[in-house]
């Protein structure tokens, strides 16, 4: 765990430890609290956590969406409530001061050409450090071809990637379960090439992470999200501000493409859903329905099968 350094360093560390003792991973929240810790230092704040201070921190990034600003504010507010039990003079922060409407953005399904363009663009992100582009290319390609969550890609250790069999061991997923994922032969070739380049570039790196940054440390989720956002903006797929496609949409794309393939193959899609759910790491296969975005192609295939089934019933009857 990184150390906090502001006047609330001990309280912040104890708060994170408390939340984890309750069974929470609290990884993203901890990252936001570290950002708040740095904000307090740069702001030169030596007083209590006020409403004005929390709002300035939450809105500091002009490119942040309303949803993100609200999340940052609520995390600081929760910490402030905890702090007030030890320091009663801590002002109470209004829970409604910064509120984003809770709505699920429609998934974005990347086309084949967009994925190809994205992968090509990833390799060119740094002329000075080619390894950085190779790392982004491998991570994006892996997510697109397997449907792994961004955290699952980042957390892969060297021991979790079997480059002989092409099997990945996904440890401690969103639902605290482990699973095995088999990668496509072409994806396996990319992972092998990346490992060779990584070890050639950093021959004495002692990091256990499979994907590392130029500081020879594990890639951070925030960095990968930011790089992905920049590439989408460069491609014209999304605007710099507001909501839009994200790294998580690679997971949506994988699920929909898998369904389309099964429909085309004539498979019993309903019977295959539990297999897809297991691959994606869902606790219940009904959760997989969230990723089954109704694209025009998918709806067309489903409708065609439905009408053929009706025609067969009419003939039988």
XYZ file of C-alpha atoms in Angstrom:
317
model
C 0.000 0.000 0.000
C 1.357 3.434 -0.922
C 1.776 5.841 1.977
C -0.414 8.861 2.506
C 1.446 12.099 3.220
C -1.033 14.865 4.070
C -2.134 15.975 7.532
C -4.774 13.228 7.414
C -2.285 10.495 6.444
C -2.908 8.278 9.468
C -6.684 8.701 9.315
C -6.721 7.884 5.604
C -4.589 4.767 6.075
C -6.756 3.575 8.960
C -9.936 4.245 6.968
C -8.696 2.143 4.037
C -7.692 -0.655 6.423
C -11.122 -0.522 8.078
C -13.026 -0.788 4.797
C -10.892 -3.748 3.700
C -11.429 -5.464 7.035
C -15.132 -5.436 6.138
C -14.419 -7.570 3.056
C -14.147 -4.828 0.429
C -11.358 -4.716 -2.158
C -11.458 -0.899 -2.000
C -8.771 -0.568 -4.689
C -10.343 2.177 -6.815
C -11.498 4.058 -3.732
C -7.992 3.928 -2.295
C -6.572 5.385 -5.535
C -9.047 8.263 -5.327
C -8.146 8.879 -1.680
C -4.457 8.993 -2.654
C -5.377 11.609 -5.259
C -7.222 13.535 -2.550
C -4.156 13.207 -0.300
C -1.967 14.748 -3.016
C -4.583 17.454 -3.632
C -4.487 18.470 0.038
C -0.708 18.826 -0.107
C -0.658 20.808 -3.368
C -3.524 22.982 -2.144
C -1.649 23.788 1.044
C -4.759 23.046 3.061
C -4.203 22.934 6.805
C -7.809 23.208 7.948
C -10.798 20.878 8.058
C -12.333 19.171 5.036
C -14.969 21.668 3.999
C -17.728 21.478 1.407
C -15.859 23.913 -0.814
C -12.628 21.881 -0.572
C -14.351 18.592 -1.441
C -16.118 20.161 -4.433
C -12.892 21.700 -5.745
C -11.157 18.328 -5.558
C -14.009 16.460 -7.210
C -14.205 18.990 -10.067
C -10.468 19.589 -10.505
C -10.250 17.699 -13.806
C -12.041 19.747 -16.495
C -12.376 16.630 -18.683
C -14.059 14.520 -15.994
C -17.676 13.448 -16.521
C -20.423 14.381 -14.061
C -20.519 10.760 -12.950
C -16.822 10.741 -12.117
C -16.985 14.072 -10.270
C -19.900 12.786 -8.194
C -18.005 9.590 -7.371
C -14.913 11.516 -6.238
C -17.052 13.752 -4.073
C -18.937 10.865 -2.457
C -15.724 9.022 -1.599
C -14.333 12.118 0.117
C -17.678 12.619 1.876
C -17.615 9.050 3.198
C -14.113 9.583 4.536
C -15.221 12.870 6.094
C -18.024 11.058 7.940
C -15.459 8.590 9.284
C -13.125 11.436 10.254
C -15.908 13.189 12.166
C -16.069 10.301 14.663
C -12.536 11.221 15.770
C -12.571 14.951 15.048
C -16.088 16.246 15.893
C -15.361 19.697 14.431
C -15.236 18.174 10.921
C -18.011 19.830 8.847
C -20.763 17.584 7.512
C -20.698 17.414 3.720
C -24.020 17.610 1.904
C -24.745 14.221 0.244
C -26.734 16.023 -2.476
C -24.146 18.690 -3.298
C -22.798 16.808 -6.298
C -25.035 14.150 -7.700
C -25.008 12.376 -11.039
C -28.060 10.620 -12.404
C -27.533 6.880 -12.088
C -28.003 5.546 -15.583
C -26.188 2.900 -17.536
C -24.655 4.228 -20.738
C -25.421 2.192 -23.854
C -22.617 -0.142 -24.791
C -20.447 0.649 -27.792
C -19.707 -2.310 -30.050
C -16.462 -1.854 -31.948
C -16.444 -2.875 -35.592
C -13.710 -5.108 -37.012
C -12.112 -2.139 -38.792
C -12.217 -0.012 -35.625
C -10.481 -2.743 -33.637
C -7.815 -3.057 -36.312
C -7.289 0.719 -36.322
C -7.167 0.798 -32.528
C -4.549 -1.961 -32.354
C -2.435 -0.303 -35.032
C -2.649 3.050 -33.264
C -1.633 1.483 -29.938
C 1.694 0.392 -31.408
C 2.592 3.974 -32.359
C 1.927 5.745 -29.044
C 5.626 6.237 -28.273
C 8.429 6.461 -30.817
C 10.918 6.831 -27.946
C 9.763 3.699 -26.089
C 8.455 1.048 -28.538
C 7.845 -1.306 -25.599
C 5.065 1.010 -24.416
C 3.174 0.639 -27.681
C 3.742 -3.116 -27.678
C 2.342 -3.328 -24.149
C -0.796 -1.348 -25.016
C -1.262 -3.367 -28.198
C -1.038 -6.648 -26.284
C -3.360 -5.551 -23.461
C -6.033 -4.159 -25.786
C -5.822 -7.187 -28.071
C -6.111 -9.556 -25.110
C -9.185 -7.758 -23.754
C -10.843 -7.648 -27.168
C -10.252 -11.343 -27.867
C -11.165 -12.712 -24.419
C -13.582 -10.212 -22.830
C -11.380 -9.838 -19.740
C -12.122 -6.921 -17.411
C -9.527 -4.151 -17.318
C -8.556 -5.110 -13.768
C -8.078 -8.737 -14.783
C -5.726 -7.721 -17.590
C -3.706 -5.454 -15.298
C -3.455 -8.013 -12.468
C -2.026 -10.815 -14.614
C 1.266 -12.060 -13.203
C 3.890 -13.919 -15.197
C 2.938 -17.175 -13.480
C -0.683 -16.686 -14.561
C 0.158 -16.704 -18.280
C 1.015 -20.133 -19.705
C 2.480 -19.369 -23.105
C 2.819 -23.062 -23.920
C -0.815 -24.098 -23.488
C -2.376 -20.676 -24.065
C -4.264 -20.794 -20.771
C -4.597 -17.775 -18.465
C -5.310 -18.150 -14.761
C -7.519 -15.283 -13.614
C -7.060 -14.858 -9.859
C -9.581 -13.276 -7.480
C -12.047 -11.823 -9.968
C -14.871 -9.376 -9.309
C -16.775 -12.106 -7.464
C -13.697 -13.410 -5.583
C -13.440 -16.509 -7.759
C -10.639 -17.879 -9.910
C -11.122 -19.157 -13.450
C -9.184 -20.380 -16.460
C -9.375 -18.632 -19.840
C -8.086 -20.115 -23.093
C -6.760 -17.564 -25.581
C -6.949 -17.767 -29.374
C -3.741 -18.914 -31.145
C -3.275 -15.492 -32.774
C -3.600 -13.792 -29.374
C -1.126 -16.282 -27.942
C 1.378 -15.321 -30.650
C 1.015 -11.650 -29.661
C 1.577 -12.483 -25.981
C 4.684 -14.511 -26.834
C 6.085 -11.670 -28.949
C 5.356 -9.201 -26.155
C 7.085 -11.349 -23.543
C 10.182 -11.642 -25.747
C 10.334 -7.874 -26.325
C 9.659 -7.137 -22.632
C 12.458 -9.409 -21.448
C 14.837 -8.055 -24.091
C 14.044 -4.447 -23.109
C 14.120 -5.075 -19.349
C 16.369 -8.144 -18.859
C 16.736 -7.653 -15.102
C 13.183 -6.624 -14.231
C 12.023 -8.305 -11.013
C 8.335 -7.306 -11.277
C 5.914 -10.233 -11.089
C 3.479 -8.432 -13.397
C 3.112 -9.745 -16.942
C 2.361 -6.288 -18.365
C 4.756 -3.601 -17.123
C 5.214 0.117 -17.774
C 8.416 1.977 -18.627
C 9.232 2.215 -14.909
C 9.282 -1.608 -14.806
C 6.188 -1.664 -12.587
C 2.701 -3.057 -13.097
C 0.538 -0.955 -15.392
C -2.024 1.169 -13.527
C -5.702 0.982 -14.480
C -5.913 4.767 -14.645
C -3.017 4.903 -17.122
C -4.539 2.251 -19.379
C -7.953 3.952 -19.272
C -6.369 7.308 -20.112
C -4.299 5.937 -23.002
C -7.373 4.158 -24.364
C -9.466 7.349 -24.047
C -6.815 9.346 -25.939
C -6.746 6.837 -28.783
C -10.538 6.853 -29.095
C -10.489 10.653 -29.235
C -7.769 10.526 -31.884
C -9.860 8.105 -33.931
C -12.925 10.341 -33.611
C -14.954 7.642 -31.866
C -15.628 9.805 -28.817
C -15.372 13.409 -27.660
C -12.816 14.602 -25.118
C -15.552 15.608 -22.679
C -18.588 13.734 -21.458
C -19.453 10.073 -21.634
C -18.574 7.760 -24.491
C -16.969 4.431 -25.395
C -14.436 3.080 -22.898
C -12.118 0.126 -22.357
C -15.008 -1.840 -20.851
C -16.771 -1.794 -24.217
C -14.175 -4.270 -25.481
C -15.903 -6.739 -23.139
C -19.317 -5.878 -24.615
C -17.885 -6.303 -28.103
C -16.446 -9.724 -27.314
C -19.763 -10.989 -25.891
C -21.830 -9.764 -28.838
C -19.380 -11.099 -31.438
C -19.389 -14.472 -29.704
C -23.199 -14.590 -29.874
C -23.191 -13.603 -33.535
C -20.736 -16.416 -34.286
C -22.932 -18.962 -32.498
C -26.020 -17.817 -34.373
C -24.192 -18.136 -37.689
C -22.930 -21.600 -36.733
C -26.470 -22.698 -35.928
C -25.646 -23.383 -32.274
C -28.242 -23.451 -29.492
C -27.460 -19.971 -28.179
C -29.626 -20.322 -25.072
C -27.734 -23.471 -24.106
C -24.399 -21.737 -24.736
C -25.090 -18.767 -22.432
C -23.807 -20.560 -19.286
C -20.527 -21.242 -21.129
C -20.181 -17.571 -22.052
C -21.038 -16.582 -18.466
C -18.330 -18.889 -17.109
C -15.794 -17.478 -19.560
C -16.680 -13.898 -18.580
C -16.527 -14.752 -14.873
C -20.150 -14.089 -13.942
C -21.617 -15.567 -10.785
C -24.932 -16.225 -12.588
C -25.338 -16.619 -16.316
C -28.345 -14.289 -16.211
C -25.852 -11.482 -15.459
C -24.420 -12.013 -18.931
C -27.566 -10.485 -20.420
C -26.135 -7.053 -19.596
C -23.475 -7.539 -22.276
C -25.803 -8.854 -24.940
C -26.414 -5.510 -26.569
C -29.006 -5.674 -29.334
C -26.941 -4.744 -32.373
C -28.638 -4.713 -35.751
C -26.696 -7.803 -36.820
C -27.524 -9.736 -33.657
C -31.205 -8.793 -33.807
C -31.345 -9.793 -37.463
C -29.847 -13.209 -36.786
C -32.121 -13.792 -33.790
C -35.219 -12.710 -35.738
C -34.269 -14.932 -38.675
C -33.934 -17.957 -36.392
C -37.224 -17.122 -34.674
C -39.124 -16.927 -37.964
C -37.574 -20.170 -39.207
C -38.692 -21.852 -35.976
C -42.235 -20.552 -36.519
C -42.250 -21.889 -40.086
C -41.178 -25.339 -38.864
C -43.962 -25.328 -36.256
C -46.510 -24.419 -38.924
C -45.349 -27.276 -41.141
C -45.538 -29.757 -38.258
C -48.976 -28.585 -37.194
